[in-house]
Short mmCIF file of C-alpha atoms in Angstrom, two decimals:
data_model
loop_
_atom_site.label_atom_id
_atom_site.label_comp_id
_atom_site.label_asym_id
_atom_site.label_seq_id
_atom_site.Cartn_x
_atom_site.Cartn_y
_atom_site.Cartn_z
CA LEU A 1 102.52 73.73 124.54
CA ASN A 2 103.33 77.45 124.82
CA ARG A 3 101.15 77.90 127.96
CA SER A 4 99.03 80.53 126.22
CA PRO A 5 95.43 80.72 127.49
CA LEU A 6 94.32 81.95 124.07
CA ALA A 7 94.30 78.31 122.97
CA LEU A 8 91.47 77.63 125.44
CA ILE A 9 88.96 79.65 123.45
CA THR A 10 89.13 77.23 120.51
CA SER A 11 87.45 74.60 122.71
CA GLN A 12 84.25 76.66 122.79
CA ALA A 13 81.31 76.34 120.41
CA GLY A 14 81.41 78.73 117.46
CA VAL A 15 85.17 79.32 117.69
CA THR A 16 86.95 78.08 114.57
CA TYR A 17 90.62 77.69 113.66
CA ASN A 18 91.59 75.68 110.59
CA GLY A 19 95.38 75.96 110.92
CA ARG A 20 95.73 78.28 107.91
CA THR A 21 93.74 81.42 108.68
CA ASN A 22 93.06 83.50 111.80
CA THR A 23 90.79 82.26 114.57
CA ILE A 24 87.22 83.49 114.13
CA ILE A 25 84.02 83.41 116.19
CA ASN A 26 80.71 82.59 114.51
CA GLY A 27 82.16 83.40 111.10
CA GLN A 28 82.84 87.04 111.92
CA ARG A 29 85.98 89.04 111.31
CA PRO A 30 88.59 88.70 114.10
CA SER A 31 88.53 92.48 114.57
CA PHE A 32 84.88 92.22 115.71
CA SER A 33 86.00 90.48 118.93
CA SER A 34 87.06 92.16 122.15
CA VAL A 35 89.58 90.59 124.56
CA THR A 36 89.79 91.84 128.15
CA LEU A 37 91.67 90.99 131.33
CA ASP A 38 89.75 91.91 134.48
CA GLY A 39 87.67 94.32 132.40
CA VAL A 40 90.59 96.06 130.64
CA ASN A 41 91.10 95.58 126.90
CA ILE A 42 94.47 93.90 126.20
CA GLN A 43 94.41 93.67 122.40
CA ASP A 44 96.58 95.37 119.86
CA ASN A 45 93.97 97.95 118.97
CA TYR A 46 95.97 99.30 116.04
CA ILE A 47 96.38 96.03 114.13
CA ARG A 48 93.47 93.72 114.96
CA THR A 49 93.48 91.30 112.05
CA ASN A 50 94.75 88.51 114.33
CA ALA A 51 92.98 89.66 117.47
CA LEU A 52 92.27 86.11 118.66
CA ASP A 53 95.72 84.66 117.92
CA PHE A 54 98.11 87.26 119.34
CA LEU A 55 98.01 89.52 122.39
CA PRO A 56 100.82 92.04 122.97
CA ASN A 57 100.31 91.40 126.70
CA LEU A 58 101.30 87.74 126.17
CA LEU A 59 99.22 86.12 128.90
CA LEU A 60 100.34 82.79 130.37
CA LEU A 61 98.28 80.10 132.09
CA ASP A 62 99.00 81.00 135.72
CA GLN A 63 97.84 84.56 135.03
CA VAL A 64 94.33 83.33 134.23
CA ALA A 65 91.78 81.66 136.50
CA GLU A 66 88.74 81.82 134.22
CA VAL A 67 87.98 82.27 130.52
CA THR A 68 84.55 83.30 129.27
CA VAL A 69 83.43 83.48 125.64
CA LEU A 70 80.32 85.62 125.05
CA THR A 71 78.73 85.65 121.62
CA SER A 72 75.32 87.15 122.40
CA ASN A 73 73.32 88.99 125.06
CA SER A 74 76.34 90.67 126.61
CA SER A 75 75.73 93.20 129.35
CA ALA A 76 77.00 96.76 129.76
CA ALA A 77 79.79 95.38 131.97
CA VAL A 78 81.81 94.34 128.91
CA GLY A 79 83.31 96.54 126.21
CA GLY A 80 82.54 96.94 122.53
CA GLY A 81 82.57 94.08 120.08
CA SER A 82 80.08 91.54 118.80
CA SER A 83 81.87 88.80 120.75
CA GLN A 84 83.75 88.98 124.02
CA ILE A 85 86.73 87.00 125.34
CA ILE A 86 86.91 87.66 129.06
CA PHE A 87 89.99 86.62 131.05
CA THR A 88 89.93 86.81 134.85
CA THR A 89 93.08 86.71 136.97
CA PRO A 90 93.27 84.39 140.03
CA SER A 91 92.51 85.64 143.53
CA GLY A 92 93.87 84.66 146.91
CA SER A 93 91.86 82.84 149.56
CA ASN A 94 91.96 82.27 153.31
CA ALA A 95 94.43 79.43 152.74
CA TYR A 96 97.98 80.14 151.59
CA ARG A 97 98.74 78.35 148.35
CA GLY A 98 101.67 78.46 145.99
CA SER A 99 103.34 76.65 143.13
CA LEU A 100 106.74 76.28 141.52
CA TYR A 101 107.25 74.87 138.04
CA TRP A 102 109.94 74.48 135.42
CA SER A 103 110.06 72.78 132.04
CA ASN A 104 112.84 72.22 129.54
CA ARG A 105 112.88 71.35 125.83
CA ASN A 106 116.11 70.77 123.95
CA LYS A 107 117.46 69.12 120.82
CA ALA A 108 118.66 65.95 122.56
CA VAL A 109 115.92 63.78 121.06
CA ALA A 110 114.78 66.14 118.29
CA ALA A 111 115.27 65.44 114.60
CA ASN A 112 116.69 67.83 112.05
CA THR A 113 114.33 69.25 109.43
CA TRP A 114 114.05 67.56 106.07
CA PHE A 115 115.33 70.60 104.17
CA ASN A 116 118.29 71.05 106.55
CA ASN A 117 119.32 67.46 105.90
CA ARG A 118 118.97 67.96 102.16
CA ASP A 119 120.98 71.21 102.18
CA GLY A 120 123.74 69.77 104.39
CA ILE A 121 122.89 71.95 107.41
CA ALA A 122 123.62 70.33 110.77
CA ARG A 123 120.87 70.14 113.37
CA PRO A 124 120.80 73.63 114.94
CA PRO A 125 120.94 74.15 118.72
CA TYR A 126 117.69 74.44 120.68
CA ASN A 127 117.24 74.93 124.42
CA GLN A 128 114.03 76.27 125.93
CA ASN A 129 113.49 76.83 129.65
CA GLN A 130 110.20 78.00 131.09
CA GLY A 131 109.60 78.32 134.80
CA GLY A 132 108.08 80.40 137.52
CA GLY A 133 105.88 80.36 140.56
CA SER A 134 102.76 81.74 142.17
CA PHE A 135 101.72 82.51 145.73
CA GLY A 136 98.44 83.73 147.16
CA GLY A 137 96.55 83.92 150.41
CA ARG A 138 94.98 86.24 152.95
CA ILE A 139 96.12 89.44 154.61
CA ILE A 140 92.93 89.77 156.65
CA ARG A 141 90.76 86.65 156.98
CA ASP A 142 87.58 86.84 154.90
CA LYS A 143 88.40 90.44 153.94
CA LEU A 144 91.69 91.13 152.20
CA PHE A 145 93.47 88.73 149.81
CA PHE A 146 96.44 88.78 147.45
CA TYR A 147 97.81 86.76 144.54
CA THR A 148 101.22 87.01 142.84
CA ASN A 149 102.73 85.23 139.87
CA TYR A 150 106.02 85.39 137.96
CA GLU A 151 107.01 83.37 134.92
CA ALA A 152 110.19 83.43 132.83
CA PHE A 153 110.67 82.15 129.31
CA ARG A 154 114.17 81.64 127.92
CA LEU A 155 114.61 80.27 124.41
CA HIS A 156 118.09 79.90 122.93
CA GLN A 157 118.05 78.53 119.42
CA GLN A 158 119.14 78.90 115.83
CA SER A 159 116.62 78.85 112.99
CA SER A 160 117.09 78.02 109.32
CA ARG A 161 116.89 80.82 106.77
CA ASN A 162 116.83 80.43 103.00
CA THR A 163 117.87 83.47 100.98
CA THR A 164 118.61 84.22 97.34
CA ILE A 165 122.22 84.82 96.26
CA LEU A 166 123.89 85.45 92.89
CA THR A 167 125.64 82.91 90.73
CA ALA A 168 129.25 83.51 89.69
CA ASP A 169 128.28 84.95 86.28
CA ALA A 170 125.60 87.21 87.73
CA ARG A 171 128.10 88.69 90.21
CA ASN A 172 130.16 89.81 87.23
CA GLY A 173 127.24 91.34 85.36
CA VAL A 174 126.52 88.38 83.07
CA TYR A 175 122.81 87.64 82.60
CA THR A 176 121.90 84.05 81.65
CA TYR A 177 118.63 83.09 79.97
CA ARG A 178 117.07 80.62 77.54
CA ASP A 179 115.74 82.07 74.32
CA SER A 180 112.52 81.15 72.50
CA ALA A 181 114.35 78.36 70.68
CA GLY A 182 115.50 76.84 73.96
CA GLN A 183 119.13 77.86 73.52
CA VAL A 184 121.10 79.09 76.53
CA ARG A 185 122.24 82.68 76.05
CA LYS A 186 124.55 84.88 78.11
CA VAL A 187 124.91 88.63 77.85
CA ASN A 188 127.23 90.90 79.80
CA VAL A 189 124.90 93.70 80.80
CA LEU A 190 127.75 96.01 81.85
CA GLN A 191 129.56 95.69 78.54
CA THR A 192 126.33 96.08 76.59
CA MET A 193 125.63 99.36 78.40
CA GLY A 194 129.26 100.45 78.08
CA VAL A 195 129.75 100.93 81.82
CA ARG A 196 131.98 99.49 84.56
CA MET A 197 130.80 98.05 87.84
CA ASP A 198 130.33 100.76 90.44
CA ALA A 199 132.94 100.57 93.22
CA THR A 200 130.30 100.79 95.96
CA ILE A 201 128.33 97.90 94.46
CA SER A 202 131.52 95.91 94.08
CA ASN A 203 132.34 96.38 97.77
CA LEU A 204 128.82 95.33 98.75
CA LEU A 205 129.06 92.17 96.67
CA GLN A 206 132.21 91.18 98.55
CA LYS A 207 130.12 91.07 101.73
CA VAL A 208 127.41 88.90 100.20
CA PRO A 209 127.88 85.09 100.32
CA GLY A 210 129.50 83.90 97.11
CA PRO A 211 128.30 81.24 94.64
CA GLU A 212 130.18 78.55 96.56
CA LYS A 213 127.48 78.89 99.24
CA ILE A 214 124.65 77.81 96.91
CA ASN A 215 123.09 74.68 98.43
CA ASN A 216 119.50 74.60 97.09
CA TYR A 217 117.28 75.75 94.24
CA ARG A 218 114.00 76.38 96.09
CA VAL A 219 114.45 80.12 95.53
CA GLY A 220 115.92 82.02 92.62
CA ASP A 221 115.66 81.29 88.90
CA SER A 222 118.10 78.36 88.73
CA SER A 223 117.47 74.63 88.87
CA GLU A 224 119.67 71.63 89.56
CA THR A 225 120.15 71.18 85.81
CA PHE A 226 120.35 74.81 84.69
CA LEU A 227 122.30 77.43 86.64
CA ARG A 228 120.99 80.85 85.68
CA ASN A 229 121.41 84.00 87.78
CA THR A 230 120.23 83.31 91.32
CA ALA A 231 119.88 80.31 93.62
CA GLY A 232 119.31 79.48 97.28
CA TYR A 233 121.59 79.60 100.30
CA THR A 234 120.31 77.96 103.49
CA TYR A 235 122.02 78.82 106.76
CA VAL A 236 121.18 79.05 110.45
CA LEU A 237 120.77 82.29 112.34
CA ARG A 238 120.42 83.02 116.05
CA ASN A 239 116.75 83.36 117.00
CA ASN A 240 116.60 83.75 120.77
CA ARG A 241 113.60 84.93 122.76
CA ILE A 242 113.40 86.21 126.35
CA ARG A 243 110.12 86.85 128.14
CA ASP A 244 109.12 87.82 131.68
CA ASN A 245 105.57 88.02 133.01
CA VAL A 246 104.48 89.44 136.39
CA THR A 247 100.98 89.56 137.91
CA VAL A 248 99.90 91.04 141.25
CA LYS A 249 96.27 91.11 142.36
CA GLY A 250 94.54 92.32 145.50
CA ASP A 251 90.91 91.78 146.57
CA TYR A 252 89.04 93.52 149.36
CA ILE A 253 85.60 92.23 150.36
CA ARG A 254 83.93 95.02 152.28
CA SER A 255 80.52 93.33 152.41
CA THR A 256 78.37 90.89 150.48
CA ARG A 257 77.47 93.77 148.15
CA HIS A 258 80.77 95.61 147.78
CA THR A 259 84.05 94.09 146.53
CA PHE A 260 87.14 95.97 145.38
CA SER A 261 89.81 94.42 143.17
CA GLY A 262 93.02 95.70 141.65
CA THR A 263 95.36 93.98 139.18
CA PHE A 264 98.84 94.84 137.95
CA ALA A 265 100.06 92.85 134.93
CA TRP A 266 103.42 93.46 133.26
CA ASN A 267 105.46 91.66 130.64
CA ARG A 268 108.46 92.17 128.41
CA ASP A 269 109.43 90.32 125.27
CA TYR A 270 112.79 90.38 123.47
CA LEU A 271 113.04 88.76 120.04
CA ASP A 272 116.32 88.51 118.14
CA LEU A 273 115.36 88.49 114.49
CA SER A 274 112.51 90.97 114.47
CA LEU A 275 114.47 93.41 116.67
CA ILE A 276 111.31 94.10 118.66
CA HIS A 277 111.15 94.93 122.35
CA ILE A 278 107.66 94.91 123.77
CA SER A 279 107.03 96.04 127.33
CA GLU A 280 103.39 96.31 128.33
CA PRO A 281 102.04 97.38 131.73
#
């Protein structure tokens, strides 16, 4: 669905993904696996706990012509690791070939989530466009070939967030609890300590959604029958994503024994909520 070639490896023997934990090969740790593109490692080599589920280079389908999974008897041509995931980029041929594609997903026929309906949140906007093209062929027949690919990903959406906010009493320093006898007790913490609310804290509280925004009790210490100190506030927040992927490859066949290849792969990824910009050559 997301055009990621990483999903292809789960079709191979020994590769396991149960939907809850990271993908593993032959029961080994994910960090024991090496992932390469045309012989160059493309993993996040600092954090490798999800090495088979996320690549900072964010490969897409038209950037890959072949996927190989090696779990034993690997040669010196591959890098370190007890298992190898080898991606190979496409090459041009004597015939000129190209493609253009575009897909769209939107909320027109999508349902709202169950929790949004329960919390009175309208179905948030969603519009995803993914398109691009590829072109390859020859520069010199039987000798020099090229392949190019560009793909764009544009996702404009809003996602639900559920956060904890204070009840009316808690905003004023009143702590509510149930004692060992089951009786509801309230104590003004500020008065007990003989202090007044700090002006800075008071100003910050004015910027936090008030108790009138409480619309669920999935977080916090309150319930539908007992309002204590905190409860849940579900709202929607912009969660856009913009990606661009570029691949250029050249192949020169000097003879039946000597072949030279060069690949340039570049991508960028902008995510709203995580405030991350990734640009990988």
